[in-house]
Amino acid sequence: LFPYTTLFRSYSRLGRFNWWLWGALVLAAALVAWWNFARTELTGLTAATLENMTYTLGTGNYAHAVKLVNGEWSERSRCGSGYCLETYSLNTKSITFGDLNGDGIADAVEVITEGSYGSGGYESLVAVMNVNGKAVSSAQRVLGDRIKVNSITINNRVVTVDMLTQGPNDGACCPTEKKILRLVLRGNYFVDAE
């Protein structure tokens, strides 16, 4: 009887150890999965989020909410004796992620084009802040009519926009003059970096 009792006690200890080990592994896997989910939710703005969110665009009395769907918005409105089509379009190639306010969480900047009542297309640089995991439309700065953005970078909270704008001999359609903007966020405004 003694050898069986000793064998049973050894097996019981080993069995309890295995249960503790499996329990610890399952708990560790659950914690890793939760951390990855939470980190994505709290720090990860995505292009899909930016393409399908509500922005406050325009300034002063002309500011209004615009809900983009797949990066686009349009509305017909009365103008003069007819109807006009007003549009907003997100340039997905312009989306750039980086920390704009020093909280260590990636925000975003992008270019949104406003088209209305003619051939012009006003390009605006728009900031989207990551506030507790939610995308919030923030500052905007008009870059110009039918300009071309070559690149946007964010480094040490400074947004650098490399773009082409119309020079003195250029038509509105065809910008050739290189321009570099260096901007920082102050509240809900872009201001020139010092």
Short mmCIF file of N, CA and C in Angstrom, two decimals:
data_model
loop_
_atom_site.label_atom_id
_atom_site.label_comp_id
_atom_site.label_asym_id
_atom_site.label_seq_id
_atom_site.Cartn_x
_atom_site.Cartn_y
_atom_site.Cartn_z
N LEU A 1 0.82 -1.19 0.00
CA LEU A 1 0.00 0.00 0.00
C LEU A 1 0.87 1.26 0.00
N PHE A 2 2.00 1.27 0.69
CA PHE A 2 2.86 2.45 0.80
C PHE A 2 3.37 2.95 -0.55
N PRO A 3 3.89 2.07 -1.46
CA PRO A 3 4.39 2.58 -2.74
C PRO A 3 3.29 3.26 -3.57
N TYR A 4 2.06 2.74 -3.51
CA TYR A 4 0.97 3.35 -4.29
C TYR A 4 0.61 4.74 -3.74
N THR A 5 0.64 4.86 -2.40
CA THR A 5 0.32 6.15 -1.78
C THR A 5 1.37 7.18 -2.18
N THR A 6 2.64 6.80 -2.14
CA THR A 6 3.72 7.72 -2.52
C THR A 6 3.59 8.10 -3.99
N LEU A 7 3.31 7.14 -4.84
CA LEU A 7 3.14 7.41 -6.26
C LEU A 7 1.96 8.36 -6.49
N PHE A 8 0.85 8.16 -5.79
CA PHE A 8 -0.33 9.01 -5.92
C PHE A 8 -0.02 10.44 -5.49
N ARG A 9 0.71 10.58 -4.35
CA ARG A 9 1.06 11.92 -3.89
C ARG A 9 1.96 12.63 -4.91
N SER A 10 2.93 11.93 -5.50
CA SER A 10 3.81 12.53 -6.50
C SER A 10 3.00 12.96 -7.73
N TYR A 11 2.07 12.10 -8.14
CA TYR A 11 1.25 12.42 -9.31
C TYR A 11 0.35 13.62 -9.02
N SER A 12 -0.19 13.68 -7.82
CA SER A 12 -1.06 14.80 -7.44
C SER A 12 -0.29 16.10 -7.47
N ARG A 13 0.92 16.10 -6.91
CA ARG A 13 1.73 17.32 -6.94
C ARG A 13 2.04 17.72 -8.38
N LEU A 14 2.43 16.74 -9.21
CA LEU A 14 2.72 17.01 -10.61
C LEU A 14 1.47 17.50 -11.33
N GLY A 15 0.34 16.91 -11.05
CA GLY A 15 -0.93 17.33 -11.65
C GLY A 15 -1.28 18.75 -11.27
N ARG A 16 -1.11 19.09 -10.01
CA ARG A 16 -1.40 20.47 -9.58
C ARG A 16 -0.43 21.44 -10.25
N PHE A 17 0.83 21.05 -10.36
CA PHE A 17 1.81 21.90 -11.03
C PHE A 17 1.41 22.14 -12.48
N ASN A 18 0.99 21.06 -13.17
CA ASN A 18 0.56 21.20 -14.56
C ASN A 18 -0.64 22.14 -14.68
N TRP A 19 -1.59 22.02 -13.77
CA TRP A 19 -2.75 22.91 -13.81
C TRP A 19 -2.34 24.37 -13.58
N TRP A 20 -1.43 24.59 -12.64
CA TRP A 20 -0.94 25.95 -12.40
C TRP A 20 -0.20 26.47 -13.63
N LEU A 21 0.60 25.63 -14.23
CA LEU A 21 1.35 26.03 -15.41
C LEU A 21 0.40 26.37 -16.56
N TRP A 22 -0.57 25.51 -16.84
CA TRP A 22 -1.53 25.77 -17.91
C TRP A 22 -2.35 27.03 -17.61
N GLY A 23 -2.76 27.18 -16.37
CA GLY A 23 -3.52 28.36 -15.98
C GLY A 23 -2.72 29.64 -16.20
N ALA A 24 -1.44 29.59 -15.81
CA ALA A 24 -0.57 30.77 -15.99
C ALA A 24 -0.37 31.08 -17.48
N LEU A 25 -0.22 30.05 -18.31
CA LEU A 25 -0.04 30.27 -19.75
C LEU A 25 -1.30 30.86 -20.38
N VAL A 26 -2.46 30.34 -20.00
CA VAL A 26 -3.71 30.86 -20.53
C VAL A 26 -3.90 32.32 -20.10
N LEU A 27 -3.62 32.62 -18.85
CA LEU A 27 -3.74 33.99 -18.35
C LEU A 27 -2.76 34.91 -19.08
N ALA A 28 -1.54 34.47 -19.29
CA ALA A 28 -0.55 35.28 -20.01
C ALA A 28 -1.01 35.54 -21.44
N ALA A 29 -1.53 34.52 -22.11
CA ALA A 29 -2.02 34.70 -23.49
C ALA A 29 -3.19 35.68 -23.53
N ALA A 30 -4.09 35.59 -22.55
CA ALA A 30 -5.23 36.52 -22.49
C ALA A 30 -4.75 37.95 -22.26
N LEU A 31 -3.76 38.12 -21.38
CA LEU A 31 -3.23 39.46 -21.12
C LEU A 31 -2.55 40.05 -22.36
N VAL A 32 -1.79 39.23 -23.08
CA VAL A 32 -1.14 39.71 -24.30
C VAL A 32 -2.19 40.12 -25.33
N ALA A 33 -3.23 39.30 -25.51
CA ALA A 33 -4.29 39.63 -26.46
C ALA A 33 -4.99 40.93 -26.06
N TRP A 34 -5.30 41.08 -24.77
CA TRP A 34 -5.95 42.30 -24.30
C TRP A 34 -5.06 43.51 -24.52
N TRP A 35 -3.77 43.39 -24.22
CA TRP A 35 -2.85 44.51 -24.38
C TRP A 35 -2.77 44.94 -25.84
N ASN A 36 -2.68 43.99 -26.75
CA ASN A 36 -2.61 44.33 -28.17
C ASN A 36 -3.88 45.04 -28.61
N PHE A 37 -5.04 44.56 -28.16
CA PHE A 37 -6.31 45.20 -28.50
C PHE A 37 -6.37 46.60 -27.92
N ALA A 38 -6.05 46.75 -26.63
CA ALA A 38 -6.12 48.05 -25.96
C ALA A 38 -5.15 49.04 -26.60
N ARG A 39 -3.94 48.58 -26.92
CA ARG A 39 -2.95 49.48 -27.51
C ARG A 39 -3.43 49.96 -28.87
N THR A 40 -4.03 49.07 -29.67
CA THR A 40 -4.56 49.47 -30.96
C THR A 40 -5.69 50.47 -30.79
N GLU A 41 -6.59 50.20 -29.84
CA GLU A 41 -7.72 51.10 -29.62
C GLU A 41 -7.26 52.46 -29.13
N LEU A 42 -6.26 52.52 -28.28
CA LEU A 42 -5.86 53.79 -27.67
C LEU A 42 -4.85 54.56 -28.50
N THR A 43 -4.07 53.88 -29.32
CA THR A 43 -3.03 54.60 -30.04
C THR A 43 -3.16 54.51 -31.54
N GLY A 44 -4.02 53.67 -32.06
CA GLY A 44 -4.00 53.43 -33.49
C GLY A 44 -5.12 54.05 -34.28
N LEU A 45 -4.94 55.28 -34.78
CA LEU A 45 -5.84 55.79 -35.79
C LEU A 45 -5.50 55.04 -37.07
N THR A 46 -6.50 54.75 -37.86
CA THR A 46 -6.26 54.05 -39.11
C THR A 46 -6.79 54.88 -40.27
N ALA A 47 -6.33 54.56 -41.46
CA ALA A 47 -6.83 55.25 -42.65
C ALA A 47 -8.33 55.05 -42.78
N ALA A 48 -8.81 53.84 -42.46
CA ALA A 48 -10.25 53.57 -42.56
C ALA A 48 -11.04 54.46 -41.61
N THR A 49 -10.51 54.69 -40.40
CA THR A 49 -11.17 55.59 -39.45
C THR A 49 -11.24 56.99 -40.02
N LEU A 50 -10.14 57.47 -40.58
CA LEU A 50 -10.07 58.83 -41.11
C LEU A 50 -10.97 59.01 -42.33
N GLU A 51 -11.15 57.95 -43.10
CA GLU A 51 -12.00 58.01 -44.30
C GLU A 51 -13.48 58.02 -43.96
N ASN A 52 -13.84 57.65 -42.73
CA ASN A 52 -15.24 57.48 -42.36
C ASN A 52 -15.57 58.16 -41.04
N MET A 53 -15.18 59.41 -40.91
CA MET A 53 -15.46 60.13 -39.67
C MET A 53 -16.06 61.49 -39.99
N THR A 54 -16.53 62.16 -38.95
CA THR A 54 -17.10 63.49 -39.11
C THR A 54 -16.04 64.55 -38.81
N TYR A 55 -15.89 65.48 -39.73
CA TYR A 55 -14.94 66.58 -39.61
C TYR A 55 -15.70 67.89 -39.45
N THR A 56 -15.10 68.84 -38.77
CA THR A 56 -15.59 70.21 -38.78
C THR A 56 -14.70 70.96 -39.76
N LEU A 57 -15.28 71.34 -40.90
CA LEU A 57 -14.50 71.98 -41.96
C LEU A 57 -15.05 73.38 -42.22
N GLY A 58 -14.18 74.25 -42.69
CA GLY A 58 -14.54 75.65 -42.86
C GLY A 58 -14.19 76.41 -41.59
N THR A 59 -14.31 77.72 -41.65
CA THR A 59 -13.98 78.54 -40.49
C THR A 59 -15.09 79.54 -40.22
N GLY A 60 -15.13 80.02 -39.00
CA GLY A 60 -16.09 81.06 -38.62
C GLY A 60 -17.52 80.65 -38.92
N ASN A 61 -18.26 81.54 -39.59
CA ASN A 61 -19.67 81.27 -39.92
C ASN A 61 -19.82 80.18 -40.97
N TYR A 62 -18.73 79.82 -41.64
CA TYR A 62 -18.79 78.82 -42.69
C TYR A 62 -18.41 77.43 -42.21
N ALA A 63 -18.11 77.29 -40.93
CA ALA A 63 -17.75 75.96 -40.39
C ALA A 63 -18.98 75.08 -40.33
N HIS A 64 -18.83 73.84 -40.76
CA HIS A 64 -19.93 72.89 -40.67
C HIS A 64 -19.39 71.47 -40.59
N ALA A 65 -20.25 70.58 -40.08
CA ALA A 65 -19.86 69.17 -39.92
C ALA A 65 -20.00 68.46 -41.26
N VAL A 66 -18.99 67.69 -41.57
CA VAL A 66 -18.96 66.91 -42.82
C VAL A 66 -18.63 65.48 -42.47
N LYS A 67 -19.54 64.55 -42.77
CA LYS A 67 -19.33 63.12 -42.49
C LYS A 67 -18.84 62.46 -43.77
N LEU A 68 -17.54 62.13 -43.79
CA LEU A 68 -16.99 61.44 -44.96
C LEU A 68 -17.40 59.97 -44.93
N VAL A 69 -17.69 59.42 -46.09
CA VAL A 69 -17.96 58.00 -46.26
C VAL A 69 -17.01 57.52 -47.35
N ASN A 70 -16.12 56.62 -46.98
CA ASN A 70 -15.07 56.17 -47.90
C ASN A 70 -14.27 57.35 -48.46
N GLY A 71 -14.07 58.36 -47.62
CA GLY A 71 -13.23 59.49 -47.99
C GLY A 71 -13.92 60.55 -48.83
N GLU A 72 -15.23 60.45 -49.01
CA GLU A 72 -15.94 61.39 -49.88
C GLU A 72 -17.20 61.94 -49.20
N TRP A 73 -17.59 63.15 -49.61
CA TRP A 73 -18.85 63.76 -49.19
C TRP A 73 -19.29 64.71 -50.28
N SER A 74 -20.59 64.75 -50.56
CA SER A 74 -21.10 65.71 -51.53
C SER A 74 -22.53 66.09 -51.17
N GLU A 75 -22.90 67.30 -51.58
CA GLU A 75 -24.24 67.80 -51.30
C GLU A 75 -24.61 68.83 -52.37
N ARG A 76 -25.84 68.70 -52.86
CA ARG A 76 -26.35 69.70 -53.79
C ARG A 76 -27.00 70.81 -52.99
N SER A 77 -26.75 72.03 -53.38
CA SER A 77 -27.37 73.15 -52.69
C SER A 77 -27.76 74.22 -53.72
N ARG A 78 -28.67 75.07 -53.32
CA ARG A 78 -29.11 76.16 -54.20
C ARG A 78 -28.03 77.23 -54.27
N CYS A 79 -27.75 77.66 -55.47
CA CYS A 79 -26.85 78.79 -55.65
C CYS A 79 -27.33 79.57 -56.87
N GLY A 80 -27.62 80.82 -56.65
CA GLY A 80 -28.16 81.63 -57.74
C GLY A 80 -29.49 81.08 -58.20
N SER A 81 -29.65 80.89 -59.51
CA SER A 81 -30.91 80.39 -60.05
C SER A 81 -30.90 78.88 -60.25
N GLY A 82 -29.80 78.22 -59.86
CA GLY A 82 -29.72 76.77 -60.07
C GLY A 82 -29.20 76.04 -58.85
N TYR A 83 -28.60 74.89 -59.09
CA TYR A 83 -28.05 74.08 -58.02
C TYR A 83 -26.55 73.93 -58.22
N CYS A 84 -25.85 73.85 -57.14
CA CYS A 84 -24.41 73.63 -57.18
C CYS A 84 -24.08 72.38 -56.38
N LEU A 85 -22.99 71.76 -56.71
CA LEU A 85 -22.54 70.57 -56.01
C LEU A 85 -21.31 70.92 -55.19
N GLU A 86 -21.40 70.73 -53.89
CA GLU A 86 -20.26 70.96 -53.00
C GLU A 86 -19.70 69.60 -52.62
N THR A 87 -18.37 69.45 -52.69
CA THR A 87 -17.76 68.16 -52.40
C THR A 87 -16.56 68.33 -51.47
N TYR A 88 -16.30 67.27 -50.70
CA TYR A 88 -15.06 67.16 -49.93
C TYR A 88 -14.48 65.79 -50.23
N SER A 89 -13.18 65.73 -50.40
CA SER A 89 -12.52 64.47 -50.73
C SER A 89 -11.20 64.37 -49.96
N LEU A 90 -11.00 63.25 -49.29
CA LEU A 90 -9.77 63.00 -48.54
C LEU A 90 -8.73 62.39 -49.47
N ASN A 91 -7.57 63.00 -49.52
CA ASN A 91 -6.45 62.45 -50.28
C ASN A 91 -5.76 61.40 -49.39
N THR A 92 -6.08 60.13 -49.59
CA THR A 92 -5.58 59.08 -48.70
C THR A 92 -4.06 58.94 -48.76
N LYS A 93 -3.45 59.33 -49.86
CA LYS A 93 -1.99 59.27 -49.96
C LYS A 93 -1.30 60.30 -49.06
N SER A 94 -2.07 61.31 -48.64
CA SER A 94 -1.49 62.37 -47.81
C SER A 94 -1.51 62.04 -46.32
N ILE A 95 -2.22 60.98 -45.92
CA ILE A 95 -2.37 60.68 -44.50
C ILE A 95 -1.00 60.38 -43.88
N THR A 96 -0.68 61.12 -42.82
CA THR A 96 0.59 60.96 -42.12
C THR A 96 0.32 60.89 -40.63
N PHE A 97 0.93 59.90 -39.97
CA PHE A 97 0.73 59.70 -38.54
C PHE A 97 1.95 60.17 -37.75
N GLY A 98 1.69 60.75 -36.58
CA GLY A 98 2.76 61.19 -35.69
C GLY A 98 2.15 61.96 -34.52
N ASP A 99 2.95 62.16 -33.50
CA ASP A 99 2.49 62.84 -32.30
C ASP A 99 2.50 64.35 -32.53
N LEU A 100 1.32 64.98 -32.47
CA LEU A 100 1.21 66.42 -32.70
C LEU A 100 1.20 67.24 -31.42
N ASN A 101 0.81 66.62 -30.30
CA ASN A 101 0.63 67.41 -29.07
C ASN A 101 1.51 66.96 -27.90
N GLY A 102 2.45 66.06 -28.14
CA GLY A 102 3.41 65.67 -27.11
C GLY A 102 2.90 64.69 -26.07
N ASP A 103 1.76 64.02 -26.34
CA ASP A 103 1.25 63.05 -25.37
C ASP A 103 1.77 61.63 -25.62
N GLY A 104 2.61 61.47 -26.64
CA GLY A 104 3.20 60.16 -26.92
C GLY A 104 2.30 59.25 -27.73
N ILE A 105 1.12 59.72 -28.14
CA ILE A 105 0.17 58.91 -28.91
C ILE A 105 0.08 59.49 -30.31
N ALA A 106 0.07 58.61 -31.30
CA ALA A 106 0.06 59.05 -32.70
C ALA A 106 -1.26 59.70 -33.07
N ASP A 107 -1.16 60.92 -33.61
CA ASP A 107 -2.28 61.64 -34.19
C ASP A 107 -2.12 61.54 -35.71
N ALA A 108 -2.86 62.35 -36.47
CA ALA A 108 -2.74 62.29 -37.93
C ALA A 108 -2.92 63.67 -38.54
N VAL A 109 -2.30 63.87 -39.69
CA VAL A 109 -2.60 65.02 -40.55
C VAL A 109 -2.88 64.47 -41.94
N GLU A 110 -3.65 65.24 -42.70
CA GLU A 110 -4.05 64.79 -44.03
C GLU A 110 -4.50 65.99 -44.83
N VAL A 111 -4.68 65.78 -46.12
CA VAL A 111 -5.16 66.84 -47.00
C VAL A 111 -6.57 66.49 -47.45
N ILE A 112 -7.48 67.45 -47.26
CA ILE A 112 -8.85 67.31 -47.73
C ILE A 112 -9.10 68.41 -48.76
N THR A 113 -9.67 68.02 -49.90
CA THR A 113 -9.95 68.95 -50.99
C THR A 113 -11.42 69.34 -50.96
N GLU A 114 -11.66 70.65 -51.01
CA GLU A 114 -13.03 71.16 -51.11
C GLU A 114 -13.26 71.61 -52.54
N GLY A 115 -14.29 71.09 -53.15
CA GLY A 115 -14.65 71.50 -54.50
C GLY A 115 -16.07 72.05 -54.49
N SER A 116 -16.24 73.23 -55.05
CA SER A 116 -17.59 73.78 -55.11
C SER A 116 -17.67 74.86 -56.16
N TYR A 117 -18.78 74.88 -56.87
CA TYR A 117 -19.15 75.98 -57.76
C TYR A 117 -18.13 76.28 -58.85
N GLY A 118 -17.39 75.31 -59.32
CA GLY A 118 -16.47 75.61 -60.41
C GLY A 118 -15.34 74.62 -60.49
N SER A 119 -14.26 75.04 -61.14
CA SER A 119 -13.16 74.12 -61.40
C SER A 119 -12.12 74.10 -60.28
N GLY A 120 -12.21 75.02 -59.32
CA GLY A 120 -11.22 75.09 -58.25
C GLY A 120 -11.33 73.92 -57.29
N GLY A 121 -10.25 73.67 -56.62
CA GLY A 121 -10.21 72.63 -55.59
C GLY A 121 -9.30 73.08 -54.47
N TYR A 122 -9.87 73.65 -53.43
CA TYR A 122 -9.07 74.18 -52.32
C TYR A 122 -8.59 73.04 -51.42
N GLU A 123 -7.27 72.96 -51.28
CA GLU A 123 -6.65 71.92 -50.46
C GLU A 123 -6.42 72.46 -49.05
N SER A 124 -6.84 71.69 -48.05
CA SER A 124 -6.61 72.08 -46.66
C SER A 124 -5.89 70.98 -45.92
N LEU A 125 -4.93 71.38 -45.09
CA LEU A 125 -4.25 70.45 -44.19
C LEU A 125 -5.13 70.34 -42.95
N VAL A 126 -5.47 69.13 -42.56
CA VAL A 126 -6.38 68.91 -41.43
C VAL A 126 -5.69 68.01 -40.41
N ALA A 127 -5.78 68.40 -39.13
CA ALA A 127 -5.24 67.58 -38.04
C ALA A 127 -6.37 66.76 -37.44
N VAL A 128 -6.06 65.50 -37.12
CA VAL A 128 -7.00 64.63 -36.41
C VAL A 128 -6.29 64.14 -35.15
N MET A 129 -6.86 64.49 -34.01
CA MET A 129 -6.25 64.13 -32.73
C MET A 129 -6.80 62.80 -32.24
N ASN A 130 -5.93 62.04 -31.58
CA ASN A 130 -6.33 60.79 -30.95
C ASN A 130 -6.63 61.12 -29.49
N VAL A 131 -7.90 61.23 -29.14
CA VAL A 131 -8.33 61.61 -27.79
C VAL A 131 -8.98 60.39 -27.15
N ASN A 132 -8.24 59.76 -26.25
CA ASN A 132 -8.74 58.55 -25.57
C ASN A 132 -9.23 57.50 -26.55
N GLY A 133 -8.49 57.33 -27.64
CA GLY A 133 -8.81 56.31 -28.62
C GLY A 133 -9.83 56.72 -29.66
N LYS A 134 -10.32 57.96 -29.59
CA LYS A 134 -11.30 58.44 -30.56
C LYS A 134 -10.66 59.49 -31.47
N ALA A 135 -11.00 59.42 -32.75
CA ALA A 135 -10.50 60.39 -33.72
C ALA A 135 -11.33 61.67 -33.63
N VAL A 136 -10.65 62.80 -33.39
CA VAL A 136 -11.34 64.09 -33.23
C VAL A 136 -10.74 65.10 -34.21
N SER A 137 -11.59 65.65 -35.07
CA SER A 137 -11.17 66.67 -36.03
C SER A 137 -10.69 67.90 -35.26
N SER A 138 -9.55 68.44 -35.68
CA SER A 138 -8.97 69.57 -34.94
C SER A 138 -8.64 70.71 -35.90
N ALA A 139 -7.40 71.11 -35.96
CA ALA A 139 -6.97 72.27 -36.73
C ALA A 139 -7.05 72.02 -38.23
N GLN A 140 -7.18 73.13 -38.97
CA GLN A 140 -7.07 73.06 -40.42
C GLN A 140 -6.40 74.31 -40.94
N ARG A 141 -5.75 74.15 -42.06
CA ARG A 141 -5.06 75.29 -42.67
C ARG A 141 -5.20 75.16 -44.18
N VAL A 142 -5.74 76.18 -44.82
CA VAL A 142 -5.88 76.16 -46.27
C VAL A 142 -4.50 76.27 -46.89
N LEU A 143 -4.18 75.33 -47.78
CA LEU A 143 -2.88 75.33 -48.45
C LEU A 143 -2.94 76.09 -49.77
N GLY A 144 -4.10 76.06 -50.42
CA GLY A 144 -4.24 76.79 -51.68
C GLY A 144 -5.18 76.09 -52.64
N ASP A 145 -5.40 76.74 -53.78
CA ASP A 145 -6.27 76.24 -54.84
C ASP A 145 -5.45 75.44 -55.83
N ARG A 146 -5.76 74.18 -55.97
CA ARG A 146 -5.12 73.27 -56.94
C ARG A 146 -3.61 73.20 -56.79
N ILE A 147 -3.17 73.17 -55.55
CA ILE A 147 -1.73 72.99 -55.29
C ILE A 147 -1.44 71.49 -55.36
N LYS A 148 -0.17 71.13 -55.31
CA LYS A 148 0.22 69.71 -55.31
C LYS A 148 1.09 69.45 -54.10
N VAL A 149 0.65 68.52 -53.25
CA VAL A 149 1.43 68.15 -52.07
C VAL A 149 2.37 67.00 -52.46
N ASN A 150 3.67 67.23 -52.29
CA ASN A 150 4.66 66.18 -52.58
C ASN A 150 4.82 65.23 -51.41
N SER A 151 4.91 65.79 -50.19
CA SER A 151 5.07 64.94 -49.01
C SER A 151 4.70 65.70 -47.75
N ILE A 152 4.35 64.94 -46.72
CA ILE A 152 4.08 65.49 -45.39
C ILE A 152 4.82 64.62 -44.39
N THR A 153 5.53 65.26 -43.46
CA THR A 153 6.20 64.52 -42.39
C THR A 153 5.88 65.18 -41.05
N ILE A 154 5.96 64.37 -40.00
CA ILE A 154 5.81 64.87 -38.63
C ILE A 154 7.05 64.44 -37.87
N ASN A 155 7.78 65.42 -37.32
CA ASN A 155 8.98 65.13 -36.57
C ASN A 155 9.06 66.11 -35.40
N ASN A 156 9.14 65.59 -34.18
CA ASN A 156 9.18 66.43 -32.98
C ASN A 156 8.03 67.43 -32.95
N ARG A 157 6.84 66.96 -33.29
CA ARG A 157 5.59 67.75 -33.28
C ARG A 157 5.52 68.80 -34.38
N VAL A 158 6.52 68.86 -35.26
CA VAL A 158 6.52 69.82 -36.37
C VAL A 158 6.04 69.10 -37.63
N VAL A 159 5.01 69.67 -38.26
CA VAL A 159 4.48 69.14 -39.52
C VAL A 159 5.17 69.89 -40.65
N THR A 160 5.84 69.14 -41.53
CA THR A 160 6.50 69.74 -42.69
C THR A 160 5.75 69.33 -43.95
N VAL A 161 5.28 70.33 -44.69
CA VAL A 161 4.56 70.09 -45.94
C VAL A 161 5.43 70.56 -47.09
N ASP A 162 5.80 69.63 -47.95
CA ASP A 162 6.57 69.94 -49.17
C ASP A 162 5.54 69.96 -50.30
N MET A 163 5.39 71.13 -50.93
CA MET A 163 4.32 71.26 -51.92
C MET A 163 4.73 72.14 -53.08
N LEU A 164 3.93 72.09 -54.14
CA LEU A 164 4.08 73.00 -55.28
C LEU A 164 2.87 73.92 -55.30
N THR A 165 3.13 75.20 -55.49
CA THR A 165 2.06 76.19 -55.60
C THR A 165 2.28 76.99 -56.88
N GLN A 166 1.30 77.81 -57.22
CA GLN A 166 1.40 78.57 -58.46
C GLN A 166 2.42 79.70 -58.31
N GLY A 167 3.35 79.74 -59.24
CA GLY A 167 4.31 80.84 -59.31
C GLY A 167 3.72 81.99 -60.10
N PRO A 168 4.48 83.08 -60.27
CA PRO A 168 3.95 84.26 -60.96
C PRO A 168 3.58 84.02 -62.42
N ASN A 169 4.17 83.01 -63.06
CA ASN A 169 3.87 82.74 -64.47
C ASN A 169 3.06 81.47 -64.67
N ASP A 170 2.55 80.88 -63.58
CA ASP A 170 1.80 79.62 -63.68
C ASP A 170 0.30 79.88 -63.79
N GLY A 171 -0.35 79.01 -64.55
CA GLY A 171 -1.82 79.00 -64.55
C GLY A 171 -2.30 78.31 -63.27
N ALA A 172 -3.56 78.51 -62.92
CA ALA A 172 -4.10 77.91 -61.70
C ALA A 172 -4.02 76.39 -61.73
N CYS A 173 -4.04 75.83 -62.94
CA CYS A 173 -4.04 74.37 -63.07
C CYS A 173 -2.69 73.72 -62.81
N CYS A 174 -1.63 74.53 -62.97
CA CYS A 174 -0.31 73.91 -63.12
C CYS A 174 0.74 74.53 -62.21
N PRO A 175 0.74 74.19 -60.93
CA PRO A 175 1.72 74.79 -60.01
C PRO A 175 3.13 74.24 -60.25
N THR A 176 4.13 75.14 -60.19
CA THR A 176 5.53 74.70 -60.37
C THR A 176 6.46 75.25 -59.29
N GLU A 177 5.98 76.18 -58.46
CA GLU A 177 6.85 76.82 -57.48
C GLU A 177 6.88 76.00 -56.18
N LYS A 178 8.09 75.56 -55.81
CA LYS A 178 8.26 74.75 -54.61
C LYS A 178 8.09 75.61 -53.35
N LYS A 179 7.37 75.04 -52.37
CA LYS A 179 7.14 75.75 -51.12
C LYS A 179 7.19 74.73 -49.98
N ILE A 180 7.85 75.09 -48.91
CA ILE A 180 7.93 74.23 -47.72
C ILE A 180 7.25 74.97 -46.56
N LEU A 181 6.27 74.32 -45.96
CA LEU A 181 5.62 74.86 -44.76
C LEU A 181 6.07 74.05 -43.56
N ARG A 182 6.40 74.73 -42.47
CA ARG A 182 6.71 74.07 -41.20
C ARG A 182 5.72 74.58 -40.18
N LEU A 183 4.84 73.70 -39.69
CA LEU A 183 3.74 74.10 -38.84
C LEU A 183 3.73 73.31 -37.53
N VAL A 184 3.20 73.94 -36.49
CA VAL A 184 2.95 73.23 -35.23
C VAL A 184 1.52 73.51 -34.81
N LEU A 185 1.01 72.64 -33.98
CA LEU A 185 -0.35 72.78 -33.49
C LEU A 185 -0.35 73.61 -32.21
N ARG A 186 -1.16 74.66 -32.18
CA ARG A 186 -1.37 75.47 -30.97
C ARG A 186 -2.87 75.48 -30.73
N GLY A 187 -3.33 74.69 -29.77
CA GLY A 187 -4.77 74.57 -29.55
C GLY A 187 -5.40 73.94 -30.77
N ASN A 188 -6.38 74.61 -31.37
CA ASN A 188 -7.03 74.11 -32.57
C ASN A 188 -6.60 74.84 -33.83
N TYR A 189 -5.35 75.33 -33.82
CA TYR A 189 -4.84 76.07 -34.98
C TYR A 189 -3.45 75.57 -35.34
N PHE A 190 -3.16 75.62 -36.65
CA PHE A 190 -1.79 75.44 -37.13
C PHE A 190 -1.14 76.81 -37.14
N VAL A 191 0.06 76.91 -36.59
CA VAL A 191 0.84 78.14 -36.66
C VAL A 191 2.21 77.80 -37.21
N ASP A 192 2.89 78.81 -37.75
CA ASP A 192 4.22 78.60 -38.31
C ASP A 192 5.18 78.19 -37.19
N ALA A 193 6.00 77.18 -37.47
CA ALA A 193 7.00 76.74 -36.50
C ALA A 193 8.10 77.80 -36.40
N GLU A 194 8.65 77.97 -35.23
CA GLU A 194 9.71 78.97 -35.04
C GLU A 194 11.05 78.41 -35.39
#
